[in-house]
Short mmCIF file of C-alpha atoms in Angstrom, two decimals:
data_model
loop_
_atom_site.label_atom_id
_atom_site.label_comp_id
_atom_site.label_asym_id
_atom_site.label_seq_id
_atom_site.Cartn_x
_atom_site.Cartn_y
_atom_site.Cartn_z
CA UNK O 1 -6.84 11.42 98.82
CA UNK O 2 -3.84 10.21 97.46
CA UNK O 3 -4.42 9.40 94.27
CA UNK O 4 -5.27 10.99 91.16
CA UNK O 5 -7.26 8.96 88.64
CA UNK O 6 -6.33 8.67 85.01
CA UNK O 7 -8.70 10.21 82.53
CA UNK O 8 -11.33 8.47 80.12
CA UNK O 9 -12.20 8.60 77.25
CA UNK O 10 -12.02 11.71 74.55
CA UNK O 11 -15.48 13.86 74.51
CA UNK O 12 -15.50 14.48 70.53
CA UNK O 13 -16.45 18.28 69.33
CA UNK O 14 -19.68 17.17 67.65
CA UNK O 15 -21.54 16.20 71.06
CA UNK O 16 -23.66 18.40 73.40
CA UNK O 17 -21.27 17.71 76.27
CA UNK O 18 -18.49 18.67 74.55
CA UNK O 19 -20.35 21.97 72.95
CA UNK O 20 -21.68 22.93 76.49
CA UNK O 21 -18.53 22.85 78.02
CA UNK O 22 -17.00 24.90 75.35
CA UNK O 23 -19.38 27.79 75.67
CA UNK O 24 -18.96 28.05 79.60
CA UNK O 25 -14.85 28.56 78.61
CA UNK O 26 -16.06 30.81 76.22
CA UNK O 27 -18.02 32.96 78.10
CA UNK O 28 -15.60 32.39 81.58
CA UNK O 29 -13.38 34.51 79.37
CA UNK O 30 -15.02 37.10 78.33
CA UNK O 31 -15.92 37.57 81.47
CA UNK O 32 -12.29 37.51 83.09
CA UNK O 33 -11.10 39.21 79.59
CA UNK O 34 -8.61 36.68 79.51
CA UNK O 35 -7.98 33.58 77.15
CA UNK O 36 -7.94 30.01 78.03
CA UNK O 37 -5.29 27.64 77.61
CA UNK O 38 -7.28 25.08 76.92
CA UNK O 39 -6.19 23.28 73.80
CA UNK O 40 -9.94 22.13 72.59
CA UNK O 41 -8.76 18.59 73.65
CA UNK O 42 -11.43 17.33 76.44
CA UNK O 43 -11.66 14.08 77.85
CA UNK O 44 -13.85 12.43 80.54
CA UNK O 45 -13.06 12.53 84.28
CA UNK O 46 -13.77 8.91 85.79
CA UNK O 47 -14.11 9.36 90.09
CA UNK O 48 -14.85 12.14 92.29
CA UNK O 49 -13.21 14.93 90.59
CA UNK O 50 -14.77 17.61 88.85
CA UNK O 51 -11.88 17.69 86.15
CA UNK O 52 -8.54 18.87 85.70
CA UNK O 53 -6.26 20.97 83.38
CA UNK O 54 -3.44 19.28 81.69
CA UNK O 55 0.37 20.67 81.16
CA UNK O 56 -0.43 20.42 77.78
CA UNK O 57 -3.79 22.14 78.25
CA UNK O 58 -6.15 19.52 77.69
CA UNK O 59 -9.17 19.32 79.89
CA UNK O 60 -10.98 16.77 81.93
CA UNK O 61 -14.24 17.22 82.95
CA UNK O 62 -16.41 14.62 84.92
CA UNK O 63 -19.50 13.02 83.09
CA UNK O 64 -21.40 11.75 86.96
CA UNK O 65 -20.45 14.67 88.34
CA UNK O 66 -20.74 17.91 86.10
CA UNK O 67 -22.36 17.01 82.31
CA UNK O 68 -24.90 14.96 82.94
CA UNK O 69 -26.91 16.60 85.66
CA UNK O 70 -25.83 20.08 83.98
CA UNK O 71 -27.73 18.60 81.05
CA UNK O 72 -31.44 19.38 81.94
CA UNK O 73 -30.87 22.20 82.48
CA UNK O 74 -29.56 23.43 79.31
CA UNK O 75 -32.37 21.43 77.37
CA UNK O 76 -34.75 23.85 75.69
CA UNK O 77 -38.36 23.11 76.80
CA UNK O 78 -37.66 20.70 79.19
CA UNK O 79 -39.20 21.60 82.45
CA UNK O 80 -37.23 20.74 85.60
CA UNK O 81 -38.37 18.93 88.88
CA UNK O 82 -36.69 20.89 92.16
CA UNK O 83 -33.53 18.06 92.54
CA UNK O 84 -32.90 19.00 89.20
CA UNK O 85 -32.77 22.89 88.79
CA UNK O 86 -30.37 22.13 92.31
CA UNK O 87 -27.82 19.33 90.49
CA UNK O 88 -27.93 21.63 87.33
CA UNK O 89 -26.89 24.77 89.38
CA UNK O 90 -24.08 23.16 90.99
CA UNK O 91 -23.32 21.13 87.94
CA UNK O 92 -22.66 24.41 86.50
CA UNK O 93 -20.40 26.08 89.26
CA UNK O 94 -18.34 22.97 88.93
CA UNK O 95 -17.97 23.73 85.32
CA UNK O 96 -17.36 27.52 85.52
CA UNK O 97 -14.70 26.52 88.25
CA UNK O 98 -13.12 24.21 85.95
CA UNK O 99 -13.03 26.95 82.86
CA UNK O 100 -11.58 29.53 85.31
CA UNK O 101 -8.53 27.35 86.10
CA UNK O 102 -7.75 26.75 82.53
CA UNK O 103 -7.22 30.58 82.76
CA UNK O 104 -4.22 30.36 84.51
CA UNK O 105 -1.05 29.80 83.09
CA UNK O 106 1.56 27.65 84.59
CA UNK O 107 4.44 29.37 84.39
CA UNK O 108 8.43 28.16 84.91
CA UNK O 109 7.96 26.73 88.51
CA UNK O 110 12.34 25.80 88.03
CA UNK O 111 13.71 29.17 88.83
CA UNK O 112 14.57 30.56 92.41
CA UNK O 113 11.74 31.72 94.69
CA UNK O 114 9.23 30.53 92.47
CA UNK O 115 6.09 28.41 93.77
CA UNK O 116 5.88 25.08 92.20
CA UNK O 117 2.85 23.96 90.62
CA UNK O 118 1.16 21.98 93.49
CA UNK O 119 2.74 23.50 96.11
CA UNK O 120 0.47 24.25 99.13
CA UNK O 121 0.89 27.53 98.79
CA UNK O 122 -0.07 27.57 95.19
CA UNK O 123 -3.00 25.60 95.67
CA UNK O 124 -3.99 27.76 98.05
CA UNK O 125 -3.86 31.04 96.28
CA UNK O 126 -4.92 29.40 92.82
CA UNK O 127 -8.14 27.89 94.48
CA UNK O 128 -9.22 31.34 96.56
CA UNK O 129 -9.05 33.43 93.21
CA UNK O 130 -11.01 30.29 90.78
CA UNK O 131 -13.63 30.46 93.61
CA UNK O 132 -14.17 33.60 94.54
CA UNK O 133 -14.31 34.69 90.19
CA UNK O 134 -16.74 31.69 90.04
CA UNK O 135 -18.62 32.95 93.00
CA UNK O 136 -18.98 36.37 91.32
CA UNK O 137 -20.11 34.73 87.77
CA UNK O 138 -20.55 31.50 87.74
CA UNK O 139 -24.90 32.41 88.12
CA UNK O 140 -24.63 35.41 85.20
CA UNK O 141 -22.20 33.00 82.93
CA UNK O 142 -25.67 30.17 83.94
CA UNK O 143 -28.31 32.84 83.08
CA UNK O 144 -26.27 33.30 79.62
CA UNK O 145 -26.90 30.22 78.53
CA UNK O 146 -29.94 28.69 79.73
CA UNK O 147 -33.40 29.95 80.51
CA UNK O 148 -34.18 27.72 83.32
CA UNK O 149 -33.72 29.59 86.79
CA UNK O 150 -30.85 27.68 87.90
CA UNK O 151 -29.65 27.98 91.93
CA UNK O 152 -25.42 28.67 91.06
CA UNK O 153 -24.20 28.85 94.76
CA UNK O 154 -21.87 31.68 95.76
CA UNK O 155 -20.67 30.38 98.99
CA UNK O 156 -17.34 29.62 98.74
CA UNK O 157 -16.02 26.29 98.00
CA UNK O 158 -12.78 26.47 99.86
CA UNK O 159 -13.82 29.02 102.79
CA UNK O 160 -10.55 29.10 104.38
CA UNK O 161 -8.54 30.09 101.24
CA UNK O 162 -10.95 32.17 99.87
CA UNK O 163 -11.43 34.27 103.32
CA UNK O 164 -7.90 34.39 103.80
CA UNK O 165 -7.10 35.28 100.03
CA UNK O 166 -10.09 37.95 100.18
CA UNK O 167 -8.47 40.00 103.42
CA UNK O 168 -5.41 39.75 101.72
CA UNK O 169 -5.97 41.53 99.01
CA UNK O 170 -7.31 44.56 101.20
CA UNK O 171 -4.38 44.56 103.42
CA UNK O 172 -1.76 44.22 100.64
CA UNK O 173 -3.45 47.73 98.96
CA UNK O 174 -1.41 49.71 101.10
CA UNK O 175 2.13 48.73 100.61
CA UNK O 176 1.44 47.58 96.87
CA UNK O 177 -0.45 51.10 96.14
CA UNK O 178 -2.80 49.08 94.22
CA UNK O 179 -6.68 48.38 95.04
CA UNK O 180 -7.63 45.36 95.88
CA UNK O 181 -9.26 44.95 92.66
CA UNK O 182 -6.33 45.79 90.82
CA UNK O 183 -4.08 43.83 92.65
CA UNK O 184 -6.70 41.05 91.98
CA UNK O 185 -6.12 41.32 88.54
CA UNK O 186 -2.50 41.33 88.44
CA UNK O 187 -2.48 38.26 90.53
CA UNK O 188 -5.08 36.37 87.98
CA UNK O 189 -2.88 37.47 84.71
CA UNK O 190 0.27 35.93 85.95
CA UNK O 191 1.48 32.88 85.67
CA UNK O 192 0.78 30.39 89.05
CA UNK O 193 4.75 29.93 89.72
CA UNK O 194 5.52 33.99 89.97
CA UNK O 195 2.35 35.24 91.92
CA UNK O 196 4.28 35.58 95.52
CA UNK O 197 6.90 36.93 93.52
CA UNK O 198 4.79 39.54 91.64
CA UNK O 199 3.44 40.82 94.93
CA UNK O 200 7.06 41.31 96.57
CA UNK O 201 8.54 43.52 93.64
CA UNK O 202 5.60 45.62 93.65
CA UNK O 203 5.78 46.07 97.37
CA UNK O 204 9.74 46.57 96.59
CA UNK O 205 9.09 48.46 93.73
CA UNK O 206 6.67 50.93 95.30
CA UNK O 207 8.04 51.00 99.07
CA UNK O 208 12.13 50.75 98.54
CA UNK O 209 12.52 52.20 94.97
CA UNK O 210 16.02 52.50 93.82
CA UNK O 211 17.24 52.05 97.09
CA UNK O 212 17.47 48.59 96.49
CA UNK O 213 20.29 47.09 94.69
CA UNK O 214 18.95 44.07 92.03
CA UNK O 215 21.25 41.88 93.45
CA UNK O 216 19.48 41.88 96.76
CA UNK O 217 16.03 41.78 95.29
CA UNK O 218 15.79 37.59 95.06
CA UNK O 219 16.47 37.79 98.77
CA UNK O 220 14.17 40.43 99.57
CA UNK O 221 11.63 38.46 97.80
CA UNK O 222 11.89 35.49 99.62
CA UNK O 223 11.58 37.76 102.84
CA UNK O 224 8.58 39.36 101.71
CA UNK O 225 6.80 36.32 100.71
CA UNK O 226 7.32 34.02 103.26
CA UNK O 227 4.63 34.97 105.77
CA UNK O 228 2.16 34.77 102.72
CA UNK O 229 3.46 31.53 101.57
CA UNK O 230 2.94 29.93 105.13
CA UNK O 231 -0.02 31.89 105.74
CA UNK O 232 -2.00 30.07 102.81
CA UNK O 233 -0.55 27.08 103.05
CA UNK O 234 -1.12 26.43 106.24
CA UNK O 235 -4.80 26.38 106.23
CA UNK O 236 -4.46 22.91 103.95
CA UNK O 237 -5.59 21.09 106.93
CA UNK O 238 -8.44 23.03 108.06
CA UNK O 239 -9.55 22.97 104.06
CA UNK O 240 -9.13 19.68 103.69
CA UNK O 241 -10.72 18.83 106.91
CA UNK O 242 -14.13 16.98 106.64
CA UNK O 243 -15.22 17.01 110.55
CA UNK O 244 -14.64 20.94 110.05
CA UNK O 245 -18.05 23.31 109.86
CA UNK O 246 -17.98 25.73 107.11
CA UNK O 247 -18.39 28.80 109.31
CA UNK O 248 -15.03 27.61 111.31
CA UNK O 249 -12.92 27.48 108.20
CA UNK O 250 -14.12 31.00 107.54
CA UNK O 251 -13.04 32.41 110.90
CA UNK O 252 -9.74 30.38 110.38
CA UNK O 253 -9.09 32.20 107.10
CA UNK O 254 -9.45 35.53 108.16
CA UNK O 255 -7.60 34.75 111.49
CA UNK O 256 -5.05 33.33 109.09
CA UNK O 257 -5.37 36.28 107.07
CA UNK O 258 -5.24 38.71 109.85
CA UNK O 259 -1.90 36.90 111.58
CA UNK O 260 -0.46 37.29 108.11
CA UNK O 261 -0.75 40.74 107.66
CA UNK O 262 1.01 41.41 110.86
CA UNK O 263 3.80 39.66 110.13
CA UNK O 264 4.53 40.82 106.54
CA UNK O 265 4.29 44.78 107.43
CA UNK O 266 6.55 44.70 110.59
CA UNK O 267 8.67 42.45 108.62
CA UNK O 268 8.39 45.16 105.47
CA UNK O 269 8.93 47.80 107.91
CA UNK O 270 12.17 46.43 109.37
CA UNK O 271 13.70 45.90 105.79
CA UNK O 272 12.74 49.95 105.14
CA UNK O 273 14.46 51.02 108.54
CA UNK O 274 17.08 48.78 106.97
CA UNK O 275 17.72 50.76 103.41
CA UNK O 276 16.49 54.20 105.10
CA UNK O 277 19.33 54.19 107.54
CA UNK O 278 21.87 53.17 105.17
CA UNK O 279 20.46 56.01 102.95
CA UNK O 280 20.47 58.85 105.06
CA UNK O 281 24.10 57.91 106.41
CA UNK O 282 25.94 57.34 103.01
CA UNK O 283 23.78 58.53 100.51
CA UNK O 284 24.71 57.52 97.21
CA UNK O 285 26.59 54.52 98.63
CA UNK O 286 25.25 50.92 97.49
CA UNK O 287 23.67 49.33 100.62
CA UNK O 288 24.81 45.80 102.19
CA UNK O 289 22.32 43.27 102.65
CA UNK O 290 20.22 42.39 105.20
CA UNK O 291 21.87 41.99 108.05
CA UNK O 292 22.12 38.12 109.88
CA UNK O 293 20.60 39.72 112.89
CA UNK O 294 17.39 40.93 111.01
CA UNK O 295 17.27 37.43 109.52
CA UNK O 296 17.09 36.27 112.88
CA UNK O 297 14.36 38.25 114.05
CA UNK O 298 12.55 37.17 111.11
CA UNK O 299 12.34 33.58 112.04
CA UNK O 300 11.88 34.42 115.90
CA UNK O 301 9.05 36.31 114.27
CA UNK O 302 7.83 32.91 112.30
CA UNK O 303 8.29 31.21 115.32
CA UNK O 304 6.19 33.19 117.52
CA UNK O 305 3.32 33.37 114.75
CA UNK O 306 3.59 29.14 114.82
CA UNK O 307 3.49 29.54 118.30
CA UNK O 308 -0.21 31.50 118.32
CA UNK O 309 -1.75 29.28 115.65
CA UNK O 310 -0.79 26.52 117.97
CA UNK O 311 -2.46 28.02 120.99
CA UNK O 312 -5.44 28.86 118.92
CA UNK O 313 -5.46 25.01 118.00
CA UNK O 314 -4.79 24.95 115.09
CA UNK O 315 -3.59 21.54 113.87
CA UNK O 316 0.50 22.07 113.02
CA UNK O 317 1.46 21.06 109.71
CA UNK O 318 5.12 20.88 110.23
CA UNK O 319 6.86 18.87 112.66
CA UNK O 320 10.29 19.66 114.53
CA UNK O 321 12.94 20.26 111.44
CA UNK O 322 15.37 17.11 110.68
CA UNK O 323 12.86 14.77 112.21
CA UNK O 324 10.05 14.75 109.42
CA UNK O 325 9.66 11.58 108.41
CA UNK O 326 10.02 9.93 111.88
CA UNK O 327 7.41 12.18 113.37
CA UNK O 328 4.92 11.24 110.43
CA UNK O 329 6.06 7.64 110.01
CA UNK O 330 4.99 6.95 114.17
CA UNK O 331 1.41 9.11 113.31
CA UNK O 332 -0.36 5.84 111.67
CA UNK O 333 0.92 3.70 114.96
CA UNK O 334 -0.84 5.66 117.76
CA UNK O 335 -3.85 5.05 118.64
CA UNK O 336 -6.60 8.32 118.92
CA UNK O 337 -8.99 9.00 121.25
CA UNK O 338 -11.62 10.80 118.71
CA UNK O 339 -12.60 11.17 114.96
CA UNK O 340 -10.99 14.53 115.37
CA UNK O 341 -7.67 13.61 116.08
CA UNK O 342 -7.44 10.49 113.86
CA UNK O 343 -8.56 13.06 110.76
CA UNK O 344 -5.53 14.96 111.37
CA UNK O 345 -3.25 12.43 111.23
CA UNK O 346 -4.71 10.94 108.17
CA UNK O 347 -4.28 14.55 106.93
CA UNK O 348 -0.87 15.09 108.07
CA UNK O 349 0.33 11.64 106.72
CA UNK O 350 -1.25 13.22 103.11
CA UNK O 351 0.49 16.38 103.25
CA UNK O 352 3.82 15.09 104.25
CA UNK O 353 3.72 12.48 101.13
CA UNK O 354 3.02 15.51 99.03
CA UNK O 355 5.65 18.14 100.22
CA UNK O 356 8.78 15.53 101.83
CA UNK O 357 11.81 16.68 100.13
CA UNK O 358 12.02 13.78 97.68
CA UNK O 359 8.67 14.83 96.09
CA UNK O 360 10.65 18.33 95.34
CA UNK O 361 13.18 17.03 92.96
CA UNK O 362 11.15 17.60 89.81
CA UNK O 363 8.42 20.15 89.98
CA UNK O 364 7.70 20.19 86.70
CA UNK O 365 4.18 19.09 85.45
CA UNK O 366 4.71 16.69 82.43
CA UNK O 367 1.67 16.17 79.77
CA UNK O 368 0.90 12.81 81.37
CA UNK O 369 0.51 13.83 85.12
CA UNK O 370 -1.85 16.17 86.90
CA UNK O 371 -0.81 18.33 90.19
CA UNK O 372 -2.72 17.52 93.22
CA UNK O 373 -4.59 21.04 92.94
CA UNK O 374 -8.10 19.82 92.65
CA UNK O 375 -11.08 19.57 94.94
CA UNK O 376 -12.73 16.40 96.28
CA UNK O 377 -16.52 16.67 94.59
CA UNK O 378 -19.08 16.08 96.46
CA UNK O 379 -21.39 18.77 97.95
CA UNK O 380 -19.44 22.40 98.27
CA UNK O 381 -21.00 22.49 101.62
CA UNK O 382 -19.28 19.63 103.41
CA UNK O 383 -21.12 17.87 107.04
CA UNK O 384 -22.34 20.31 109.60
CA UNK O 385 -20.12 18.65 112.22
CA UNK O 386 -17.87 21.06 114.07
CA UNK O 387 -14.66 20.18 115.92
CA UNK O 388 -15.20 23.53 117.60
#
């Protein structure tokens, strides 16, 4: 899980693979309405990845995994045994998966508040939104281009995020005044570092108004977005998990979901009592910030919500603060009991090499590396083995 392999060789323009892939971009966005920022450069994807989008916005895309069983089923004529109408149709959501992320753009992930590119949290929200589009699509963008009857499977690939991203959207109408649609769609046409950000001035925007000095708004943002920051992220393990039944990691993501949506409105609400107050007393009169006691009650607030994903056992991503790399230095000496516990350990160990502070110093993507932000291949329905 580690590590990322490097990419293969070039797929030239004048092949089928390479003309195949171009036409599911092609039609992902006209589908989306958005361009690509793909930059027509596409090379081959050795391992078990279905591809990747570079910084520079080249594209990988895995021969063994997505073009060559995609490839019968695109044939004209050709007339498909069962195995392969199945390997095409998931060959293809692979594909439409991969032309949805080149849809998003990057962004500056340097600036304060901003999510950096491979962050949990952008992971998290990137992957719900390319799976539940390619959910929605990824058969009509199939039917588009072939006339073989090909199975494109619209159960999510990432459950958890997808659930949790889903309810979000609902519960996030209200203070945003948007639908969830809409808010959808303003999510999808901004750039992957600003999304948490775009959410909190709308909310700001639409529920506080010009009571809010812009001095205090980078604050208020980070307030706003934390609960949906941590309540993505911390699904990672239950995603990730392989001993985890599909229908678990949905109830996780809209218990994830739901926990989230407390937290941000009473939070919301106590930052409007906030500016109200100060309103109706000295109208007029520029506001202070937040007080240190409403801080307070925010992170007794986090620290309650950690409390109840704990007693719903929920495996804890984040050990005691100051004593991170001890804690997940002593996980690979102990010795567990089950296949359960030894999977989150292995998982912990991965997300702690990906998020310690010294991976932090340089967010920035360069042309030559790839974020961590894809999914293991394989089938998108993972062992029927609960830990439940």
């Amino acid at each position: 899980m580690n590590g990322m392999p490097e990419r293969g060789a070039e797929i030239l323009p004048d092949t089928w693979e390479y003309q195949w892939f171009a036409s599911v971009v092609a039609k992902t966005e006209e589908f989306a309405g958005r361009p690509s920022h793909w930059n027509r450069k596409l090379y081959d994807q050795p391992g078990a990845i279905a591809g990747v989008i570079e910084a520079d916005g080249s594209m990988t895309i895995s021969r063994e995994h997505v073009l060559d069983p995609a490839r019968p089923g695109y044939t004209e004529g050709r007339s498909l045994t069962h195995d392969e109408r199945y390997a095409a149709g998931g060959a293809t959501r692979m594909a439409v998966f991969r032309a949805r992320a080149s849809l998003s753009g990057l962004g500056d992930d340097t600036g304060p508040g901003v999510s950096p590119i491979g962050s949990l949290e952008d992971i998290a929200l990137e992957s719900a939104l390319a799976d539940r589009f390619t959910g929605t699509y990824g058969g009509r963008i199939a039917e588009s281009l072939t006339e073989q009857d090909l199975p494109v499977d619209s159960f999510p690939a990432f459950p958890a995020y997808t659930t949790a991203t889903d309810r979000l959207m609902y519960s996030l109408s209200r203070p945003t005044d948007l639908g969830p649609g809409e808010l959808r769609d303003l999510l999808e046409s901004t750039d992957r570092s600003q999304r948490f950000n775009v959410i909190a001035d709308r909310v700001i925007d639409t529920q506080l108004g010009d009571r809010v000095p812009e001095s205090h708004r980078d604050q208020l943002r980070q307030d706003l977005t934390g609960s949906l920051r941590r309540g993505l992220s911390g699904l990672t393990m239950a995603e990730c998990s392989q001993l985890t039944h599909q229908g678990s990691k949905l109830t996780w993501g809209h218990d994830a979901a739901e926990l989230t949506e407390i937290e941000f409105d009473v939070n919301l609400e106590d930052i409007k009592a906030h500016y109200d107050s100060w309103d109706a007393e000295h109208p007029g009169v520029k506001p202070p910030e937040l007080p240190d006691s409403l801080r307070e009650t925010f992170l007794d607030r986090e620290e309650d919500m950690r409390q109840i994903w704990a007693e719903r056992g929920w495996p804890a991503q984040q050990p005691v603060a100051g004593r991170e790399q001890e804690y997940y230095e002593g996980l690979r000496e102990q010795i567990y009991p089950n296949e359960r516990e030894q999977e989150i350990a292995q998982l912990q160990q991965f997300l702690w090499s990906h998020t310690a502070p010294s991976r932090h110093t340089d967010s920035a993507t360069g042309a030559g590396e790839r974020p961590n932000n894809v999914h293991d291949i394989g089938s998108t329905r993972k062992g029927q083995r609960g830990i439940e």
